PDB file of C-alpha atoms in Angstrom:
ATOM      1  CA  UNK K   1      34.509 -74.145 -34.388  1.00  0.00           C
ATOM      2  CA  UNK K   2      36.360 -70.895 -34.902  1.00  0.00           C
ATOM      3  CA  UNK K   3      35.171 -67.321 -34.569  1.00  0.00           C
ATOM      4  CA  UNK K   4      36.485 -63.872 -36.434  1.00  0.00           C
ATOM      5  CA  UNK K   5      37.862 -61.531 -33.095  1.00  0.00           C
ATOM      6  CA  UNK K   6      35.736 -59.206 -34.722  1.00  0.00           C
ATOM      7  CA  UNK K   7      32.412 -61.018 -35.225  1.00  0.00           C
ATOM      8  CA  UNK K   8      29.963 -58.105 -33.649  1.00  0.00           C
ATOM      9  CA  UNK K   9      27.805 -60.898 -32.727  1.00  0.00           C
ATOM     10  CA  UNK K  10      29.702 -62.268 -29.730  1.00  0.00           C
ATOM     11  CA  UNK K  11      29.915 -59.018 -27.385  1.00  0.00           C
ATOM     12  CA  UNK K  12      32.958 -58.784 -25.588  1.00  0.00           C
ATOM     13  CA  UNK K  13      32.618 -61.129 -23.058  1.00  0.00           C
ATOM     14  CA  UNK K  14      31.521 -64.413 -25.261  1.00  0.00           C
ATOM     15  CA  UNK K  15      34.397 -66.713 -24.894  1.00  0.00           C
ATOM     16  CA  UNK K  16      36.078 -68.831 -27.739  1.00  0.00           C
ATOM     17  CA  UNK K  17      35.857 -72.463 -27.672  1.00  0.00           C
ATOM     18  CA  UNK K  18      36.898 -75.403 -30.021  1.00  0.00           C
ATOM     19  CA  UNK K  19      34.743 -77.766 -31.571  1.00  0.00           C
ATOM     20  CA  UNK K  20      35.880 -80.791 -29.687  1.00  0.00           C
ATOM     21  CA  UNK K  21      35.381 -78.915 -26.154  1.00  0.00           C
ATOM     22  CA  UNK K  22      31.988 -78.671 -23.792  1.00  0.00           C
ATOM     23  CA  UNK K  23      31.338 -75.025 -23.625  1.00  0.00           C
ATOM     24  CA  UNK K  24      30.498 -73.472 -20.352  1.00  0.00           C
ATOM     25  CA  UNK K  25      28.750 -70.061 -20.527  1.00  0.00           C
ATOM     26  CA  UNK K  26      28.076 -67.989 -17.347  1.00  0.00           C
ATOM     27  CA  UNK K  27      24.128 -66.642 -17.148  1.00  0.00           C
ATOM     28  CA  UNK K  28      24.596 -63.184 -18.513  1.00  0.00           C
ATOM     29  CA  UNK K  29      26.672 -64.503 -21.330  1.00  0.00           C
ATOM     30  CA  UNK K  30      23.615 -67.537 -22.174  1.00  0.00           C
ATOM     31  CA  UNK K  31      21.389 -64.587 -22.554  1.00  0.00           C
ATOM     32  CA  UNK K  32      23.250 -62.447 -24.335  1.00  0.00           C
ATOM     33  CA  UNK K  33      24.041 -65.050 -26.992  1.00  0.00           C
ATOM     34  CA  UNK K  34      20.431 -66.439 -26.981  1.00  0.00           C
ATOM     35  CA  UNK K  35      18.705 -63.186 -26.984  1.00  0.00           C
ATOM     36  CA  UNK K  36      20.573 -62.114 -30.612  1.00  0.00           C
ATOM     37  CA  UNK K  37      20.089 -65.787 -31.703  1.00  0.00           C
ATOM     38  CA  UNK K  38      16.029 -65.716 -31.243  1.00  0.00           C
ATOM     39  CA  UNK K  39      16.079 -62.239 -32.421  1.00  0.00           C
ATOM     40  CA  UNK K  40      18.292 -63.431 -35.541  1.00  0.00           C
ATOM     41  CA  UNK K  41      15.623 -66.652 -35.892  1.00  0.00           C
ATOM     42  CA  UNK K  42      12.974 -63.645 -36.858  1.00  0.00           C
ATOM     43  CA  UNK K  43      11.417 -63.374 -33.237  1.00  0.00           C
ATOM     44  CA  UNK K  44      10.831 -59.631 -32.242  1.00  0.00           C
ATOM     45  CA  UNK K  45      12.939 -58.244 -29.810  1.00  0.00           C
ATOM     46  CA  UNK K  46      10.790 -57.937 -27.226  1.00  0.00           C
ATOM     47  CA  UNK K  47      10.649 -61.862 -27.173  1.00  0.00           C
ATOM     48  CA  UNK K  48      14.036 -62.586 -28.314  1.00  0.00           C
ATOM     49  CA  UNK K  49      14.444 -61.307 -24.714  1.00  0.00           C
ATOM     50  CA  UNK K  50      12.307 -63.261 -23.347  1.00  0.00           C
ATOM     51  CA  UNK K  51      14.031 -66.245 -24.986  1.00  0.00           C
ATOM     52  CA  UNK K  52      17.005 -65.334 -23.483  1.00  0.00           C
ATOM     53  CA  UNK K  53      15.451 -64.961 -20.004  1.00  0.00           C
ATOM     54  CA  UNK K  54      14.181 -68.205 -20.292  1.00  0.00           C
ATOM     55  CA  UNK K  55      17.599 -70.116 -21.550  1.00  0.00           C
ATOM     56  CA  UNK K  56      19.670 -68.041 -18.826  1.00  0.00           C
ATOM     57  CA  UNK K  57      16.724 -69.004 -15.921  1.00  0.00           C
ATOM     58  CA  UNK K  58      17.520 -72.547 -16.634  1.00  0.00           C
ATOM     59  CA  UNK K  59      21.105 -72.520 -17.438  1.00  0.00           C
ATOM     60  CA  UNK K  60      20.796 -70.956 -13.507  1.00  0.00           C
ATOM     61  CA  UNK K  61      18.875 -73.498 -12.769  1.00  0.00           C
ATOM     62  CA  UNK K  62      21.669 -76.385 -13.901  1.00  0.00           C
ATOM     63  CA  UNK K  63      19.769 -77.486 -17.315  1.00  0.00           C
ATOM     64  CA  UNK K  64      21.264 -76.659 -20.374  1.00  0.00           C
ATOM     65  CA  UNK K  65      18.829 -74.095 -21.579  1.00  0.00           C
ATOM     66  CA  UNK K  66      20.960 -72.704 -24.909  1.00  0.00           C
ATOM     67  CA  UNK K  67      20.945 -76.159 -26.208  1.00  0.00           C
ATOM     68  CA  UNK K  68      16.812 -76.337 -26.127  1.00  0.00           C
ATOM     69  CA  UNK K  69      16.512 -73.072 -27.274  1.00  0.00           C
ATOM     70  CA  UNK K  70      18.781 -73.670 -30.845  1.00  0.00           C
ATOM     71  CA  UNK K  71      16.687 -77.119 -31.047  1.00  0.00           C
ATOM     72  CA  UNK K  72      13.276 -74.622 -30.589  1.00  0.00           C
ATOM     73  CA  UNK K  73      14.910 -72.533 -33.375  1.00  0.00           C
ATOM     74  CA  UNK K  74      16.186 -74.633 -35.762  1.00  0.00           C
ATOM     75  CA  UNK K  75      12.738 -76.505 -35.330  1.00  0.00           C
ATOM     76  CA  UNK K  76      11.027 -73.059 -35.858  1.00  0.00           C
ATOM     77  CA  UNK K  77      13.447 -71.789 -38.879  1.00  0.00           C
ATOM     78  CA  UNK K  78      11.704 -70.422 -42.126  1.00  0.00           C
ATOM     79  CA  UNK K  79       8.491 -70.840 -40.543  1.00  0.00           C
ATOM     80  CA  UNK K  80       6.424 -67.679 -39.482  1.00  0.00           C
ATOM     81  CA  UNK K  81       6.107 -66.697 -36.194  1.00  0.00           C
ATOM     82  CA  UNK K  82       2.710 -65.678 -36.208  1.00  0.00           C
ATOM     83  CA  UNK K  83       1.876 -69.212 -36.986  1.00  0.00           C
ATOM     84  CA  UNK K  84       3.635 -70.685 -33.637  1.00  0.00           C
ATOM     85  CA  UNK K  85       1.078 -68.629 -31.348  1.00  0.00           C
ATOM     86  CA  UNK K  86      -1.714 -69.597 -29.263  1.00  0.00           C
ATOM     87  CA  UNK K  87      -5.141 -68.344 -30.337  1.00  0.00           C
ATOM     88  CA  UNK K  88      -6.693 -67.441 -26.797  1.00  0.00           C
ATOM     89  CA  UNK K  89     -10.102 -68.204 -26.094  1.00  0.00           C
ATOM     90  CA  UNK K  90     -12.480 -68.820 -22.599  1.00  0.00           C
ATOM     91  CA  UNK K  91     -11.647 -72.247 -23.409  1.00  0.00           C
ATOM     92  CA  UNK K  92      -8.597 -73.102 -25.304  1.00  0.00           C
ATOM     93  CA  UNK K  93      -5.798 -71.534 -26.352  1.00  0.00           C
ATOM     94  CA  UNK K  94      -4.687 -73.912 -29.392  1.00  0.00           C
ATOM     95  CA  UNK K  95      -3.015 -73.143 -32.398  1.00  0.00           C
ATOM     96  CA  UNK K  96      -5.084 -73.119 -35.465  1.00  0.00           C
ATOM     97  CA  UNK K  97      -2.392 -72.990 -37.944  1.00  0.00           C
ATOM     98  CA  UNK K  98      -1.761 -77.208 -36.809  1.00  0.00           C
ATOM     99  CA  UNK K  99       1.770 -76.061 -35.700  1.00  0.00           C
ATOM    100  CA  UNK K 100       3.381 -76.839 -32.373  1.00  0.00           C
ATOM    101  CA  UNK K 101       2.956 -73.919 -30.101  1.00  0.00           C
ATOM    102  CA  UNK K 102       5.835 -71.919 -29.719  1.00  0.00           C
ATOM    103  CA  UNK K 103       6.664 -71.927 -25.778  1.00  0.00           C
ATOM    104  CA  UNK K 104       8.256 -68.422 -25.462  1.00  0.00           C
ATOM    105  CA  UNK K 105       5.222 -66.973 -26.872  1.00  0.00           C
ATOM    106  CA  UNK K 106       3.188 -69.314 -24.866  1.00  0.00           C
ATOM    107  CA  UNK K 107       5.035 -68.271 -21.690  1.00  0.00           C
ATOM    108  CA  UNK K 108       4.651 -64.716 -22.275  1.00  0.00           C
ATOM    109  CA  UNK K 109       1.066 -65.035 -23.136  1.00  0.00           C
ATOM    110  CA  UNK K 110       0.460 -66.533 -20.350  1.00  0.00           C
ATOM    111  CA  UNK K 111       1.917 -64.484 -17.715  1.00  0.00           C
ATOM    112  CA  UNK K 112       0.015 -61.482 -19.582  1.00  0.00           C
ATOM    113  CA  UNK K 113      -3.122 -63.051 -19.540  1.00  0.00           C
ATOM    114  CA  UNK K 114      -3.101 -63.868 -16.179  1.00  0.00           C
ATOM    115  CA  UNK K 115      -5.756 -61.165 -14.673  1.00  0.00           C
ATOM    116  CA  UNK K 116      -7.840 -61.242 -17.159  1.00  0.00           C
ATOM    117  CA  UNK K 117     -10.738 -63.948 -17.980  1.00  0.00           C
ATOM    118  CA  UNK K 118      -9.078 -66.173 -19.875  1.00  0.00           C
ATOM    119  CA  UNK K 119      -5.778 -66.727 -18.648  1.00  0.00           C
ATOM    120  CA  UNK K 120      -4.584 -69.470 -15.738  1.00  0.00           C
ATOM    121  CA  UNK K 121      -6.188 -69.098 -12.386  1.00  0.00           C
ATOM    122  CA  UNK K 122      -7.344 -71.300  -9.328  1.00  0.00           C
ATOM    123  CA  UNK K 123      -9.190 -73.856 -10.774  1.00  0.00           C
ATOM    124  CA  UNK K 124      -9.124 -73.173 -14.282  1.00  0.00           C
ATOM    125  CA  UNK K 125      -7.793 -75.895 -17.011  1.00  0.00           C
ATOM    126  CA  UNK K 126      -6.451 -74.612 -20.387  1.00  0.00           C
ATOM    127  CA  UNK K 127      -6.046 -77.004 -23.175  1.00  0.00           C
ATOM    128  CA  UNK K 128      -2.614 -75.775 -24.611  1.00  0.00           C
ATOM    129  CA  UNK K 129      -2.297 -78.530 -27.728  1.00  0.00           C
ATOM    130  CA  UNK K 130       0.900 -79.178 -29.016  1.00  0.00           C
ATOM    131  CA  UNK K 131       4.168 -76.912 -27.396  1.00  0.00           C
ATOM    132  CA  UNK K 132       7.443 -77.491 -28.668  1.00  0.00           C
ATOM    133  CA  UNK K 133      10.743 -77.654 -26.306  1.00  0.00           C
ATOM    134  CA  UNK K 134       7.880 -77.616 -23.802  1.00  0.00           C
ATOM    135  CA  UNK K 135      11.047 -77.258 -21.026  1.00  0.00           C
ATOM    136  CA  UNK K 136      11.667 -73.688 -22.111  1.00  0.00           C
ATOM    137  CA  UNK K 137       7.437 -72.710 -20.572  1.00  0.00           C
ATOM    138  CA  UNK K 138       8.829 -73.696 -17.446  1.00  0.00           C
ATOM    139  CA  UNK K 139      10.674 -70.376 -16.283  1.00  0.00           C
ATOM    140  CA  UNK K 140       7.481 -68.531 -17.051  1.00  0.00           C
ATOM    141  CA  UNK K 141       5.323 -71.470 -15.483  1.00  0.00           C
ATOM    142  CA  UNK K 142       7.396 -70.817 -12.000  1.00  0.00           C
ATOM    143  CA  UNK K 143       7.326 -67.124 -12.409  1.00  0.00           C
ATOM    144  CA  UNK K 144       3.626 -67.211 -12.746  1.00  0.00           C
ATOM    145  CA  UNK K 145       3.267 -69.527  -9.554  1.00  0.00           C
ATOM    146  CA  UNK K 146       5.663 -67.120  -7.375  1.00  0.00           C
ATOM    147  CA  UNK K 147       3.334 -63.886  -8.978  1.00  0.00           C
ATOM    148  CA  UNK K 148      -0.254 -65.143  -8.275  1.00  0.00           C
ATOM    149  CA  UNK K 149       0.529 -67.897  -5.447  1.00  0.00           C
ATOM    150  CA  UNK K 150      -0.566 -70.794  -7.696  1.00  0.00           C
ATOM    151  CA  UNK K 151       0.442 -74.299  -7.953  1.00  0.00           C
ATOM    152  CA  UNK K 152       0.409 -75.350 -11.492  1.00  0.00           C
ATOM    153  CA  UNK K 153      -0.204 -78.544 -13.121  1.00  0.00           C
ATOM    154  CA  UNK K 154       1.138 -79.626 -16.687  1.00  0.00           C
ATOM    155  CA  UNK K 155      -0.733 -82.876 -18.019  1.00  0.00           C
ATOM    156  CA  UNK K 156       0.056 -84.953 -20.862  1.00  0.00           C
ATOM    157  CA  UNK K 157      -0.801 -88.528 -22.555  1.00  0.00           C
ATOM    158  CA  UNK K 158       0.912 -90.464 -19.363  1.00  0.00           C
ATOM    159  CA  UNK K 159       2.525 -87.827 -17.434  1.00  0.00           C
ATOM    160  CA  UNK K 160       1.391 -84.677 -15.154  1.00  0.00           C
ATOM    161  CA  UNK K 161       4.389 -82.219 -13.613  1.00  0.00           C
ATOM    162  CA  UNK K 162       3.065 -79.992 -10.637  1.00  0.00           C
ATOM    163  CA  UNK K 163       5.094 -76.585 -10.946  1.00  0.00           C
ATOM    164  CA  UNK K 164       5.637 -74.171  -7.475  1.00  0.00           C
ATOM    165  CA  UNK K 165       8.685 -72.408  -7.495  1.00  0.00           C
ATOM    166  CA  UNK K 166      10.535 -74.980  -5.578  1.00  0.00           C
ATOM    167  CA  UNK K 167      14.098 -76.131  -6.814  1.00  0.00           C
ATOM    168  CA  UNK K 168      13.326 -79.754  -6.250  1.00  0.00           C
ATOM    169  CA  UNK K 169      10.576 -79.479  -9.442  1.00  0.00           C
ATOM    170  CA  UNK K 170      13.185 -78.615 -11.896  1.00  0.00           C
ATOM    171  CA  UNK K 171      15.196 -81.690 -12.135  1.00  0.00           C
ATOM    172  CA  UNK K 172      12.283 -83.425 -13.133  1.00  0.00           C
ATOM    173  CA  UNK K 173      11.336 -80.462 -15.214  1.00  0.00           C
ATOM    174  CA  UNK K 174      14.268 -81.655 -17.275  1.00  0.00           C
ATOM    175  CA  UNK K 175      13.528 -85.498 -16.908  1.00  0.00           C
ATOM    176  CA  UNK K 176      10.008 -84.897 -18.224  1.00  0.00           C
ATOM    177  CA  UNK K 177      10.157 -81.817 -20.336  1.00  0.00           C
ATOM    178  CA  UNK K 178      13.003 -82.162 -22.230  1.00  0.00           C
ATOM    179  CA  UNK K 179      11.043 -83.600 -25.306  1.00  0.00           C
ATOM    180  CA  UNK K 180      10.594 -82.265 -28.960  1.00  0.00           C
ATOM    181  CA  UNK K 181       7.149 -81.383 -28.014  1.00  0.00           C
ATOM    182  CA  UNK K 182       4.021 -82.642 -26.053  1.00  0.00           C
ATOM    183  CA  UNK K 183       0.543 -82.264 -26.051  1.00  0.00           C
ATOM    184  CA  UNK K 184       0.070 -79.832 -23.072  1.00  0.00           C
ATOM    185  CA  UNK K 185      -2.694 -78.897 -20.647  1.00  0.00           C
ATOM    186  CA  UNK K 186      -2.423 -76.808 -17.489  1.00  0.00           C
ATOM    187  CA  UNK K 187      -4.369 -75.686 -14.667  1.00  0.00           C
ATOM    188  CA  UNK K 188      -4.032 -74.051 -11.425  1.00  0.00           C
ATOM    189  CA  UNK K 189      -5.207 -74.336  -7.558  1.00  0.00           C
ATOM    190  CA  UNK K 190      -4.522 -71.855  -5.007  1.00  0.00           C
ATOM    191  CA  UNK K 191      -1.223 -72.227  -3.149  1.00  0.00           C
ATOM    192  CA  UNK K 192       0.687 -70.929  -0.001  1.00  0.00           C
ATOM    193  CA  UNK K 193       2.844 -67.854  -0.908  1.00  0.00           C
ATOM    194  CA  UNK K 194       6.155 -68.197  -1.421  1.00  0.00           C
ATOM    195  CA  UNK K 195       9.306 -67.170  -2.043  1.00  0.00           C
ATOM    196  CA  UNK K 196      12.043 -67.911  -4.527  1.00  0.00           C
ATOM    197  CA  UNK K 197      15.076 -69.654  -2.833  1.00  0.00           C
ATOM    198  CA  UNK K 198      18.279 -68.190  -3.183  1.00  0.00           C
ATOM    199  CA  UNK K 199      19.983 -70.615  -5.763  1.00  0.00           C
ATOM    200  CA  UNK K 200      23.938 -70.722  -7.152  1.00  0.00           C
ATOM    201  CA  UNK K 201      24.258 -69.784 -10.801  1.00  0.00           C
ATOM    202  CA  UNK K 202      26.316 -71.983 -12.069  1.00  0.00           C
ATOM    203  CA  UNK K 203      27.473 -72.104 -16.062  1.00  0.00           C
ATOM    204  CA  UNK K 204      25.877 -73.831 -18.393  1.00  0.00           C
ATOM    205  CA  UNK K 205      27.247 -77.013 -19.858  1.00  0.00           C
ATOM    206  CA  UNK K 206      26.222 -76.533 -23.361  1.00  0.00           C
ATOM    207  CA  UNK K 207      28.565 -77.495 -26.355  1.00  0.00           C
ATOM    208  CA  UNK K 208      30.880 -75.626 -28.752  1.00  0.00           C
ATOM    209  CA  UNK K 209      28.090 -76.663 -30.989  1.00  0.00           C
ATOM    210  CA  UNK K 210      25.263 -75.526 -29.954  1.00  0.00           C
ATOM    211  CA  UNK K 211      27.307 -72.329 -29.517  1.00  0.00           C
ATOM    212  CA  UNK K 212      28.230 -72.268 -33.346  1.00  0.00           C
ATOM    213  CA  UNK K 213      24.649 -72.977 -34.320  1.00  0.00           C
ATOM    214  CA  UNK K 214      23.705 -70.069 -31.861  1.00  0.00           C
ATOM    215  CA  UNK K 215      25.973 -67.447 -33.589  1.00  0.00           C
ATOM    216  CA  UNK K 216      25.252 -68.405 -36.598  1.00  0.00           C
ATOM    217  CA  UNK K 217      21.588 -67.225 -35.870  1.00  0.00           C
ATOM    218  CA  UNK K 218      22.937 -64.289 -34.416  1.00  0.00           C
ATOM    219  CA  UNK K 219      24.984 -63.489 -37.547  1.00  0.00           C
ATOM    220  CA  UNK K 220      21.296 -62.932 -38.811  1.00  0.00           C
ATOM    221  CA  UNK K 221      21.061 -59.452 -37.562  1.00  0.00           C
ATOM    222  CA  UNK K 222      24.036 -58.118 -39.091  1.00  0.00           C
ATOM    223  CA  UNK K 223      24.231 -56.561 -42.306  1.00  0.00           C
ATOM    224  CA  UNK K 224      26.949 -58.358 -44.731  1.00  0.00           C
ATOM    225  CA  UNK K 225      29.600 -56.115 -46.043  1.00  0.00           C
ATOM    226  CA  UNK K 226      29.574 -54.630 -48.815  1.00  0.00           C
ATOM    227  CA  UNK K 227      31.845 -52.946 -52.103  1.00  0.00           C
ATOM    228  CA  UNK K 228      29.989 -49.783 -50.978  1.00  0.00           C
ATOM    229  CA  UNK K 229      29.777 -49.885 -47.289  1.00  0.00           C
ATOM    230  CA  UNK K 230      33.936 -50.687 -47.348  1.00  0.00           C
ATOM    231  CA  UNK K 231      34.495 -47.489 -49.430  1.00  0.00           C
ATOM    232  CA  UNK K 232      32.567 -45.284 -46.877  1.00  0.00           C
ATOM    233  CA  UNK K 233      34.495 -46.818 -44.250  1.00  0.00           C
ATOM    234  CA  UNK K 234      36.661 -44.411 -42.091  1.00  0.00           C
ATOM    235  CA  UNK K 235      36.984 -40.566 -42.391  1.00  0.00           C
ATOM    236  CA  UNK K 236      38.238 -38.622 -45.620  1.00  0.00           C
ATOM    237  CA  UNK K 237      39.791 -35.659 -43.713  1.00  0.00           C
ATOM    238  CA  UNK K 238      43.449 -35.985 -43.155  1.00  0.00           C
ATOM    239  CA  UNK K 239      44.242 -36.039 -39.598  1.00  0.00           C
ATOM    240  CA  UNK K 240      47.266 -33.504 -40.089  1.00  0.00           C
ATOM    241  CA  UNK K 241      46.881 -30.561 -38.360  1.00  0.00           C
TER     242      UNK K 241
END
């Protein structure tokens, strides 16, 4: 993998690796690089963000949350975004457009929804249909649990995952999640309040790869040069005084 010094994608602090190296990235830098990757995949800012709060809350959680995110994209590419969201209603919140549901959207939606009548609350179940990377809902799952004191249940054909903000959740988060997609349903029942515990943030363990295939999202939001934009370059004036 090699990178131009001045790609304008990479931010200062994005480190260089080689193709044949694993590629450890520090929280701030996951999001970074995630955030202009979504964002360069055609999501709006204001989720791109959220995509790269949800790569950098796992990647702080030890699971390699750039890597799902580019598989999310790449899965996602050329397709419309508006066709990866949730249609919300008192009963379901599907997707009618027989696409898998994307799960930052989903996340987001969720957390919004949630004091009003038909989002998640004690003793509520919400058909959710197909999610994809169904791993990346779980920052906004836990964040939802802390907010409202819930415990939440994800079910499935032949598996269920209980979700309430506690660390020992998340490595099977990653043993059970960490699918293309599932068929999701969740629901909620009152729970003790709680706080998060204080957790080490350790890098993630994500490949040169999945780096590459990151920027090259990001590369998205840049404008190419141009026979035009080269000859305005720089000033005309002479700098003699």
């Amino acid at each position: 993998m090699s990178m131009d010094p001045h790609d304008q994608t990479r931010g200062d602090s994005t480190p260089f690796f080689s193709d044949d190296q694993p590629a450890p990235l520090s929280c701030n830098e996951a999001a970074s690089l995630c955030l202009k990757a979504a964002r360069g995949a055609g999501m709006s800012w204001g989720m791109a963000e959220e995509a790269g709060f949800a790569a950098a809350w796992l990647v702080s959680h030890g699971i390699d949350g750039p890597s799902y995110l580019r598989a999310h994209l790449e899965r996602a590419d050329g397709k419309d975004w508006d066709d990866l969201c949730p249609l919300v209603t008192p009963t379901t919140w599907r997707n009618t457009a027989d696409q898998p549901v994307c799960p930052i959207i989903l996340g987001v939606t969720l957390c919004d929804y949630a004091d009003l009548p038909e989002g998640l609350r004690p003793n509520i179940c919400i058909p959710l249909g197909f999610v994809s990377a169904p791993i990346l809902l779980v920052p906004f799952l836990t964040e939802l649990s802390l907010r409202n004191s819930l415990s939440i249940t994800l079910s499935w054909p032949h598996g269920t995952m209980c979700i309430e903000g506690k660390e020992s959740s998340f490595e099977a988060a990653l043993h059970l999640l960490g699918t293309l997609q599932l068929d999701l349903t969740v629901s909620a029942k009152d729970a003790q309040p709680c706080r998060p515990n204080a957790t080490s943030t350790p890098n993630a363990h994500t490949t040169a790869a999945t780096v590459a295939a990151l920027n090259s999202f990001a590369m998205r939001t840049t404008v190419p040069a141009s026979a035009a934009s080269r000859a305005s370059a720089g000033s005309t004036l002479s700098d003699n005084d």
